[in-house]
CSV table of C-alpha atoms and ligand atoms in Angstrom, one decimal:
chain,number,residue,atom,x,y,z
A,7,UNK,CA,-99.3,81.9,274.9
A,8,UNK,CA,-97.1,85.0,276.0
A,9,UNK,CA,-93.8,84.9,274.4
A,10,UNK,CA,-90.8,87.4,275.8
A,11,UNK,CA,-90.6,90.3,273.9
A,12,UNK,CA,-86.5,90.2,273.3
A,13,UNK,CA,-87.3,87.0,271.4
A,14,UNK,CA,-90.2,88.8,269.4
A,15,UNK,CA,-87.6,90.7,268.3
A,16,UNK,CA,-85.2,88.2,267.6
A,17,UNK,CA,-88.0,86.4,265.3
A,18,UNK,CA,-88.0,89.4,263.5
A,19,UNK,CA,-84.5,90.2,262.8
A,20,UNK,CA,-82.9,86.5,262.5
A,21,UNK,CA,-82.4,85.0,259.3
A,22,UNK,CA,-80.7,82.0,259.9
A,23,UNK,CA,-82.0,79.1,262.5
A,24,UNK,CA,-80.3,76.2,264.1
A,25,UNK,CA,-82.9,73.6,265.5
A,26,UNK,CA,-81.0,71.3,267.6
A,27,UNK,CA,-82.7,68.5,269.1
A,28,UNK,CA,-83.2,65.2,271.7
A,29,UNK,CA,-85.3,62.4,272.7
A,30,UNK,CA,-88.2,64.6,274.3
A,31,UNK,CA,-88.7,66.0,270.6
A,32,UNK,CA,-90.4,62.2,269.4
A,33,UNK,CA,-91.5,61.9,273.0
A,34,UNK,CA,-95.3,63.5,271.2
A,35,UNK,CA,-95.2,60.6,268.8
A,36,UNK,CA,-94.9,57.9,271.2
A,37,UNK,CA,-91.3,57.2,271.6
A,38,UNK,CA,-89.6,56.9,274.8
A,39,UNK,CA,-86.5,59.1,276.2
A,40,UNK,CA,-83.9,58.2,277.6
A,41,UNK,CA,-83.4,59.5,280.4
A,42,UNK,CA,-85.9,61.8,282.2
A,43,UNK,CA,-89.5,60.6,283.9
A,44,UNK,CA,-90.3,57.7,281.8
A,45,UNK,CA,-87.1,57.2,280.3
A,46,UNK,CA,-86.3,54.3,278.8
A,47,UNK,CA,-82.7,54.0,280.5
A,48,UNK,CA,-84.5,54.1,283.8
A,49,UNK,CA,-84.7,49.9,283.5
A,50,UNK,CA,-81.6,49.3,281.6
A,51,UNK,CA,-78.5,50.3,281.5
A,52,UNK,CA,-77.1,52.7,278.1
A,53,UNK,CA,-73.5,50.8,278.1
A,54,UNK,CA,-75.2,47.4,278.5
A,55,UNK,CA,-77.1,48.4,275.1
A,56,UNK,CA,-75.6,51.2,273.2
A,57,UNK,CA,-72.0,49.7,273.1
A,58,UNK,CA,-69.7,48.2,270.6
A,59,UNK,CA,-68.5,46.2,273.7
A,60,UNK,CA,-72.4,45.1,274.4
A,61,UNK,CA,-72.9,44.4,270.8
A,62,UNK,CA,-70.0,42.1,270.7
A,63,UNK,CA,-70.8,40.7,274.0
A,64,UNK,CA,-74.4,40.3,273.4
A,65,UNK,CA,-75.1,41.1,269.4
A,66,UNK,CA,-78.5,38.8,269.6
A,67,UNK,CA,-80.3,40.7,272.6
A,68,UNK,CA,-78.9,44.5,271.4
A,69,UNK,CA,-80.4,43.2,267.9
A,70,UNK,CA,-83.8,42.5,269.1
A,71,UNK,CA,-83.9,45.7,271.4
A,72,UNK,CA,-83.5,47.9,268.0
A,73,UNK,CA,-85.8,45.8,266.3
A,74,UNK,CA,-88.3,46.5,269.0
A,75,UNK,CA,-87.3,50.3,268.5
A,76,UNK,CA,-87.7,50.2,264.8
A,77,UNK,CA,-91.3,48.6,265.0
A,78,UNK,CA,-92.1,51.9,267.2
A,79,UNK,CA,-90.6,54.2,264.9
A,80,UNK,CA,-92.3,52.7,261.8
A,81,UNK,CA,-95.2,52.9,263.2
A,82,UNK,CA,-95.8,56.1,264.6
A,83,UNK,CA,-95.5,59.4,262.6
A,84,UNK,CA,-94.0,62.8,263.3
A,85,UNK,CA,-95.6,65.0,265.6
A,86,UNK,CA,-96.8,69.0,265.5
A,87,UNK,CA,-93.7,69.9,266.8
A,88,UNK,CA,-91.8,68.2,263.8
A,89,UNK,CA,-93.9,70.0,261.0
A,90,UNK,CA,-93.7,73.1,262.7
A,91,UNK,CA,-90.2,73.3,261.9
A,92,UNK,CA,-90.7,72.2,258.6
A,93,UNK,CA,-93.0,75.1,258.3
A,94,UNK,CA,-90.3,77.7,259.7
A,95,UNK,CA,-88.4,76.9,256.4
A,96,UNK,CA,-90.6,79.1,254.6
A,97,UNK,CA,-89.3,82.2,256.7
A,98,UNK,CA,-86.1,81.3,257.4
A,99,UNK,CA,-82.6,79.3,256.6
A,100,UNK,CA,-83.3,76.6,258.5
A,101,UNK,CA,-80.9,73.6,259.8
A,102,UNK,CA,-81.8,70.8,261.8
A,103,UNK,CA,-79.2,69.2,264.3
A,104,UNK,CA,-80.6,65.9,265.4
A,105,UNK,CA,-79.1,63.5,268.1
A,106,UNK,CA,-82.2,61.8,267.2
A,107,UNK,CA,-82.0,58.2,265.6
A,108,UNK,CA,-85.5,58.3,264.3
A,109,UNK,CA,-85.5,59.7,260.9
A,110,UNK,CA,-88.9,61.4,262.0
A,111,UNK,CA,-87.5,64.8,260.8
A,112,UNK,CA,-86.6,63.6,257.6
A,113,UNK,CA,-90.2,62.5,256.9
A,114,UNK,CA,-91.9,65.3,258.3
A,115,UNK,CA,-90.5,67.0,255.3
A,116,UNK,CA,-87.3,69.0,256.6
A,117,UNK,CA,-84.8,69.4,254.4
A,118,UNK,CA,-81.6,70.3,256.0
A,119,UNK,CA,-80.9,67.3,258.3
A,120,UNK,CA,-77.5,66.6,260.5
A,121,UNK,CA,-78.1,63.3,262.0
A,122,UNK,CA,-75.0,63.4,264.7
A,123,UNK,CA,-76.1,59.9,266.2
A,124,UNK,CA,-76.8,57.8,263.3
A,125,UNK,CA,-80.0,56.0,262.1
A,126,UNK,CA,-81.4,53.1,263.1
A,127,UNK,CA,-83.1,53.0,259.6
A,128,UNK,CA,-80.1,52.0,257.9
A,129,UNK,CA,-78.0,49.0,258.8
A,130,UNK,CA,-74.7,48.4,257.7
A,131,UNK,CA,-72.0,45.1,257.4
A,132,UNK,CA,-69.0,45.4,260.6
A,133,UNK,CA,-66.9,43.8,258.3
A,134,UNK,CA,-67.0,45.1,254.9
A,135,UNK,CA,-69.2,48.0,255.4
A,136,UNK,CA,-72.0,46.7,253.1
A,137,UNK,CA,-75.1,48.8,253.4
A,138,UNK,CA,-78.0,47.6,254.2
A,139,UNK,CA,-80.8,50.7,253.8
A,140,UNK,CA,-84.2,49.0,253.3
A,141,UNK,CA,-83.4,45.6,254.8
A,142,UNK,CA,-85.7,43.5,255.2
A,143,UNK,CA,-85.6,43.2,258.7
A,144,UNK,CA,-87.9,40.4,259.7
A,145,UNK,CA,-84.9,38.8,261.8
A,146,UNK,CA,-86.2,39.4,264.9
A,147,UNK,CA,-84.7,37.9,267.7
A,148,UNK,CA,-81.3,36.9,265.4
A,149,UNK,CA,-78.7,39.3,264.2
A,150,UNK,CA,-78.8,39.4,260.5
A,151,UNK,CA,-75.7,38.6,258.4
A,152,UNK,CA,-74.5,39.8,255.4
A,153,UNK,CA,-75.1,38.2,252.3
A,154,UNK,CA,-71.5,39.3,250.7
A,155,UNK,CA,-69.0,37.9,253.6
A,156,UNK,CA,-71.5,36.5,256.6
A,157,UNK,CA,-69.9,39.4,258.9
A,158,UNK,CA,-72.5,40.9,261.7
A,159,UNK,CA,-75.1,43.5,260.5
A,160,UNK,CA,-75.2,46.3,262.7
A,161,UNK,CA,-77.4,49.6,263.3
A,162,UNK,CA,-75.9,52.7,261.9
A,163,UNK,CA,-76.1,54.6,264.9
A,164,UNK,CA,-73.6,55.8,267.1
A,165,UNK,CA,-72.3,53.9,270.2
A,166,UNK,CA,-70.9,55.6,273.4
A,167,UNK,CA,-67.0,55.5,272.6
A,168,UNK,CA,-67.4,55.9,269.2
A,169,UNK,CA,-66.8,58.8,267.1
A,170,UNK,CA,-69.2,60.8,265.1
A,171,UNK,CA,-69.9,59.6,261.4
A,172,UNK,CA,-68.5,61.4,258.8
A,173,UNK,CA,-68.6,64.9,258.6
A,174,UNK,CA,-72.3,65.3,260.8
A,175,UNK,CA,-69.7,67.0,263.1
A,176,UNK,CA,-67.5,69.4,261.4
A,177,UNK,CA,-70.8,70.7,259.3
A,178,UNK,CA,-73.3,71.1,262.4
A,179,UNK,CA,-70.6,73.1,264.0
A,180,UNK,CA,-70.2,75.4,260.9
A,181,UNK,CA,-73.4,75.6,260.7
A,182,UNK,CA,-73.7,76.6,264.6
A,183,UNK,CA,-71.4,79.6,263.8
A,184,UNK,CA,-73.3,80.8,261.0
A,185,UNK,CA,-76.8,80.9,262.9
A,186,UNK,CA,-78.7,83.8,264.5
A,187,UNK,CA,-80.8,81.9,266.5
A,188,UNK,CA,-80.9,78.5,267.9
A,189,UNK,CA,-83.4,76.4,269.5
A,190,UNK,CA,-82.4,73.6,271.8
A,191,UNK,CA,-85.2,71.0,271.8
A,192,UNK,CA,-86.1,68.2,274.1
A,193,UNK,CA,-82.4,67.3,275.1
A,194,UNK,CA,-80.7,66.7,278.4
A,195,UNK,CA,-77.5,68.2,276.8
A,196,UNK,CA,-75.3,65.6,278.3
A,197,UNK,CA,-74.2,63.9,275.3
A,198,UNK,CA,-70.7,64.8,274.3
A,199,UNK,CA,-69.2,65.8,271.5
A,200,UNK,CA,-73.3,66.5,270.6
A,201,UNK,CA,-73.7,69.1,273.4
A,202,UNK,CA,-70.9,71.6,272.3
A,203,UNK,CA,-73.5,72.2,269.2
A,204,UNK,CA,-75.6,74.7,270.9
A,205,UNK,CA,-72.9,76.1,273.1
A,206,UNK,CA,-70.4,77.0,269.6
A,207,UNK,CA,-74.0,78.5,268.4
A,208,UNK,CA,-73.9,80.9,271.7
A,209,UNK,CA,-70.5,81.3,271.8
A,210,UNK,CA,-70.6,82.5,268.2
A,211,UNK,CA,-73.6,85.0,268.9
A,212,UNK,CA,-76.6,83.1,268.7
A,213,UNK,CA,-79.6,83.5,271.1
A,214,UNK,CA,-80.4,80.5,272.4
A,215,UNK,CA,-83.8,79.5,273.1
A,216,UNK,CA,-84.4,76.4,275.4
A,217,UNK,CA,-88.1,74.3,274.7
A,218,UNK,CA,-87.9,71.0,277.3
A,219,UNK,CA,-90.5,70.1,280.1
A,220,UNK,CA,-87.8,70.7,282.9
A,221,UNK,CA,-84.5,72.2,283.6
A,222,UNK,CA,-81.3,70.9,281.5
A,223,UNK,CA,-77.5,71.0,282.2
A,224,UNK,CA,-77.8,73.6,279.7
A,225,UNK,CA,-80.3,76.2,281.0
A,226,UNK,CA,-78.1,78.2,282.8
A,227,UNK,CA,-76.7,79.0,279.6
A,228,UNK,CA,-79.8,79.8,277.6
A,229,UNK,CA,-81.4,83.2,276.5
A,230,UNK,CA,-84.5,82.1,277.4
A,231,UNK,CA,-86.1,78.8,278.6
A,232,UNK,CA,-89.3,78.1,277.4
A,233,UNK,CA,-91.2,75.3,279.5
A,234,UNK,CA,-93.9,73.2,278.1
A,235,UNK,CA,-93.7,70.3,275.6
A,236,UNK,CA,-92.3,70.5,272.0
A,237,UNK,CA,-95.4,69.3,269.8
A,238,UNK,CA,-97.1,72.6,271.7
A,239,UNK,CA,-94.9,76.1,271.9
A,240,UNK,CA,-93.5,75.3,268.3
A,241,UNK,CA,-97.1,75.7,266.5
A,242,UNK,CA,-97.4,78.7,268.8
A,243,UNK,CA,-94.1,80.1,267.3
A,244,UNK,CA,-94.7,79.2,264.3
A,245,UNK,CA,-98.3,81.2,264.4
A,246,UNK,CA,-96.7,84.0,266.0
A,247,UNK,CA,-93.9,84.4,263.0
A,248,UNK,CA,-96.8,84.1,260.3
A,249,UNK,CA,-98.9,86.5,262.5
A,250,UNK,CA,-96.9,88.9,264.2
A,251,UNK,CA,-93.3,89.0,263.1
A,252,UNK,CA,-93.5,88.7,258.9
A,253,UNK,CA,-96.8,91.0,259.0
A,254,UNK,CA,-95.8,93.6,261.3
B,327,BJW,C1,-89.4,67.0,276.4
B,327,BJW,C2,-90.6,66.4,276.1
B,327,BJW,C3,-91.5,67.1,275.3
B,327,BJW,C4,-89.5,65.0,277.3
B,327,BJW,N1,-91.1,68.3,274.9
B,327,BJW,N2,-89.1,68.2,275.9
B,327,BJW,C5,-66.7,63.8,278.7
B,327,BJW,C6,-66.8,63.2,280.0
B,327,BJW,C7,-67.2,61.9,280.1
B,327,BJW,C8,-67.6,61.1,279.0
B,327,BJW,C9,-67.5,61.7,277.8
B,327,BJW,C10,-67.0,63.0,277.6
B,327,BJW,N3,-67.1,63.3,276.3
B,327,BJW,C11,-67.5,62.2,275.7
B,327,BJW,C12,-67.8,61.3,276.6
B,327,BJW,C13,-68.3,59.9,276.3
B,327,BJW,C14,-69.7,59.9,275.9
B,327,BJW,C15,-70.5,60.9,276.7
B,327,BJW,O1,-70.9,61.9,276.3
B,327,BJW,N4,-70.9,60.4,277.9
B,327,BJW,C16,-71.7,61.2,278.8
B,327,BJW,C17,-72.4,60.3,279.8
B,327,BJW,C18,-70.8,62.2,279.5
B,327,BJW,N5,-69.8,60.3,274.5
B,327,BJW,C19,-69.5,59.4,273.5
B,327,BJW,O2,-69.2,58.3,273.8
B,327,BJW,C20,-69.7,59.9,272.1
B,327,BJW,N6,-68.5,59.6,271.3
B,327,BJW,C21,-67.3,60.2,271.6
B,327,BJW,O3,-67.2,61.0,272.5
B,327,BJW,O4,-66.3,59.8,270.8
B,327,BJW,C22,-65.0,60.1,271.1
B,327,BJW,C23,-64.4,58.9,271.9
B,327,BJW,C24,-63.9,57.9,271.2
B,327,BJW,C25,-63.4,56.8,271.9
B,327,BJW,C26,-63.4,56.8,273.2
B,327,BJW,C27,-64.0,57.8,273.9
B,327,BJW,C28,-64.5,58.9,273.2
B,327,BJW,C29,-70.8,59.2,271.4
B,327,BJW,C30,-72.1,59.4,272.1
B,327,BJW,C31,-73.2,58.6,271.3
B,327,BJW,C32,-74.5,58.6,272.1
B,327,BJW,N7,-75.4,57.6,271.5
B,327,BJW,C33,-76.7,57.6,272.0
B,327,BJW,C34,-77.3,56.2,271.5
B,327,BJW,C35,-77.6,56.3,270.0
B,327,BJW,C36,-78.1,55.0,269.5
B,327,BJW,C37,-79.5,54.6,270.1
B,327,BJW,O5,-80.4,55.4,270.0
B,327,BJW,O6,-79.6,53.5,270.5
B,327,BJW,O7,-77.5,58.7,271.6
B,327,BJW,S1,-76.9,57.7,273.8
B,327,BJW,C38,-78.4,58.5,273.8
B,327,BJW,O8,-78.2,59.8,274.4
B,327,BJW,C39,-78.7,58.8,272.3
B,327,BJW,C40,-79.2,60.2,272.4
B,327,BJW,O9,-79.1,60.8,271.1
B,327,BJW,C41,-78.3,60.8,273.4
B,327,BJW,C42,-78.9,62.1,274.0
B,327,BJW,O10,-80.0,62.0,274.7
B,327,BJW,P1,-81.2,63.1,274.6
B,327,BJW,O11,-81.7,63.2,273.2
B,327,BJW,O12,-80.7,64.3,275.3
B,327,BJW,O13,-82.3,62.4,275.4
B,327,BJW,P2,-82.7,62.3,276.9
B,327,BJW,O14,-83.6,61.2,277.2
B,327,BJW,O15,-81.5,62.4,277.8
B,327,BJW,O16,-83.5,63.7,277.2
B,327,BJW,C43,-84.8,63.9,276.8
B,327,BJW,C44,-85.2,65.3,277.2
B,327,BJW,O17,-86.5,65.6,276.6
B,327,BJW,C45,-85.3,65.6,278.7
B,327,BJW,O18,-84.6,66.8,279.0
B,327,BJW,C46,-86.8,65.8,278.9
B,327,BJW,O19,-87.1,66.7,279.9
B,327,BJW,C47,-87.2,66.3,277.6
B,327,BJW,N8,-88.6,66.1,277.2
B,327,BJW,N9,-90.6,65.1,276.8
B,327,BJW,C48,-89.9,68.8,275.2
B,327,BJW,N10,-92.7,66.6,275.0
B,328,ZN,ZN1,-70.1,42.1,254.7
């Protein structure tokens, strides 16, 4: 595969990279988008779901839709695209920006991880914030409750009206600023606060490289948009930095 030569060049001279990725960066290991052909919001509705206000409404039937999310994510592994990264690390500083709620990049190996929407690994109490990491989560169609104070387990993930966790925001922003290039992987970019991640990284001087199968809200805005599927043009980049850029 033909890459532009401008980026070549940025290979060559970039030390630090910002991966920041969506949905369509699993999509290779089997798990659905969101949005998009295929998407799993196509059917149902996010706020009917992905709410505190569903939860609440509904905490039974949002249970048993993670639960059916979990069993896909335990049971499918990260893809080419996911180790590729892992293998960048070896050239560069690399930090990985996830929306995802997957933990694939985490067991693919890569070591700096911002997770800005949570995990549905971990579970934790609503009412007094027990943690629940390795639970055993056999309750399938039934919430779980906690064994401390009966309140309702909940995902740790990050519902639409809630704010970020922690500092997953302030430090992928920082890091945004600091990086020389920064790829923007299998996202629609519609996501707020989450979007303004690649967009600080531009602002702040990086070139920004768009991977995704079709045209985002944010390709106006990038360097240069490369189309094709994730678990594909990353091995190719990675071959090209061991081949071209760290050996001419
Ligand atoms: C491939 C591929 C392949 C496929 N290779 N590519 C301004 C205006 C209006 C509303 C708001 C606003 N600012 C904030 C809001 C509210 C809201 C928001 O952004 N709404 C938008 C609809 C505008 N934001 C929030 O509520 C956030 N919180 C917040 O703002 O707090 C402040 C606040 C407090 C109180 C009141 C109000 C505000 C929180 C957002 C949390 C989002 N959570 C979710 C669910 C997580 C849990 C779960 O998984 O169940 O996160 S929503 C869902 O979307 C999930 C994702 O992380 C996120 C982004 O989706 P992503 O990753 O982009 O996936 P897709 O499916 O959209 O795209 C896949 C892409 O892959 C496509 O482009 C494909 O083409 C591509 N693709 N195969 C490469 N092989
Ligand atoms: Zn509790």
């Amino acid at each position: 595969m033909e890459f532009k030569t401008e980026f070549i060049q940025k290979l060559k001279t970039s030390k630090n990279i910002m991966v920041f990725t969506g949905a369509g960066m699993s999509a290779e290991s089997g798990i659905a988008t969101f949005r998009g052909k295929d998407g799993l919001w196509n059917k149902l509705k996010p706020e009917e779901l992905a709410s505190f206000n569903a939860f609440m409404k509904n905490p039974d039937m949002v249970w048993e839709w993670y639960q059916y999310r979990r069993k896909i994510v335990e049971n499918t592994e990260p893809n080419p695209g996911h180790y590729a990264i892992v293998e960048l690390e070896k050239y560069y500083e690399v930090n990985v920006v996830t929306q995802n709620v997957d933990n694939l990049h985490a067991r693919a190996g890569s070591k700096n991880i911002e997770e800005l929407h949570g995990s549905i690994v971990r579970n934790f109490c609503m009412d007094c914030r027990t943690f629940y990491n390795d639970l055993k989560l056999e309750s399938e169609k039934t919430v779980p409750r906690c064994e401390k104070c009966n309140g309702l387990i909940r995902p740790d993930v990050v519902w639409f009206g809630e704010n970020l966790r922690g500092n997953a925001f302030p430090n992928s922003e920082k890091k945004a600023k600091e990086c020389d290039l920064c790829f923007v992987i299998g996202t629609t970019a519609i996501i707020y606060p989450a979007a303004y991640i690649p967009m600080t990284a531009k602002q702040y001087g990086a070139y920004l490289v768009e991977i995704n199968i079709e045209n985002t809200d944010l390709s106006y805005q990038a360097d240069y948009s490369i189309f094709g599927k994730a678990g594909e043009i990353l091995p190719e980049i990675v071959r090209l930095v061991k081949e071209d850029v760290f050996t001419n």
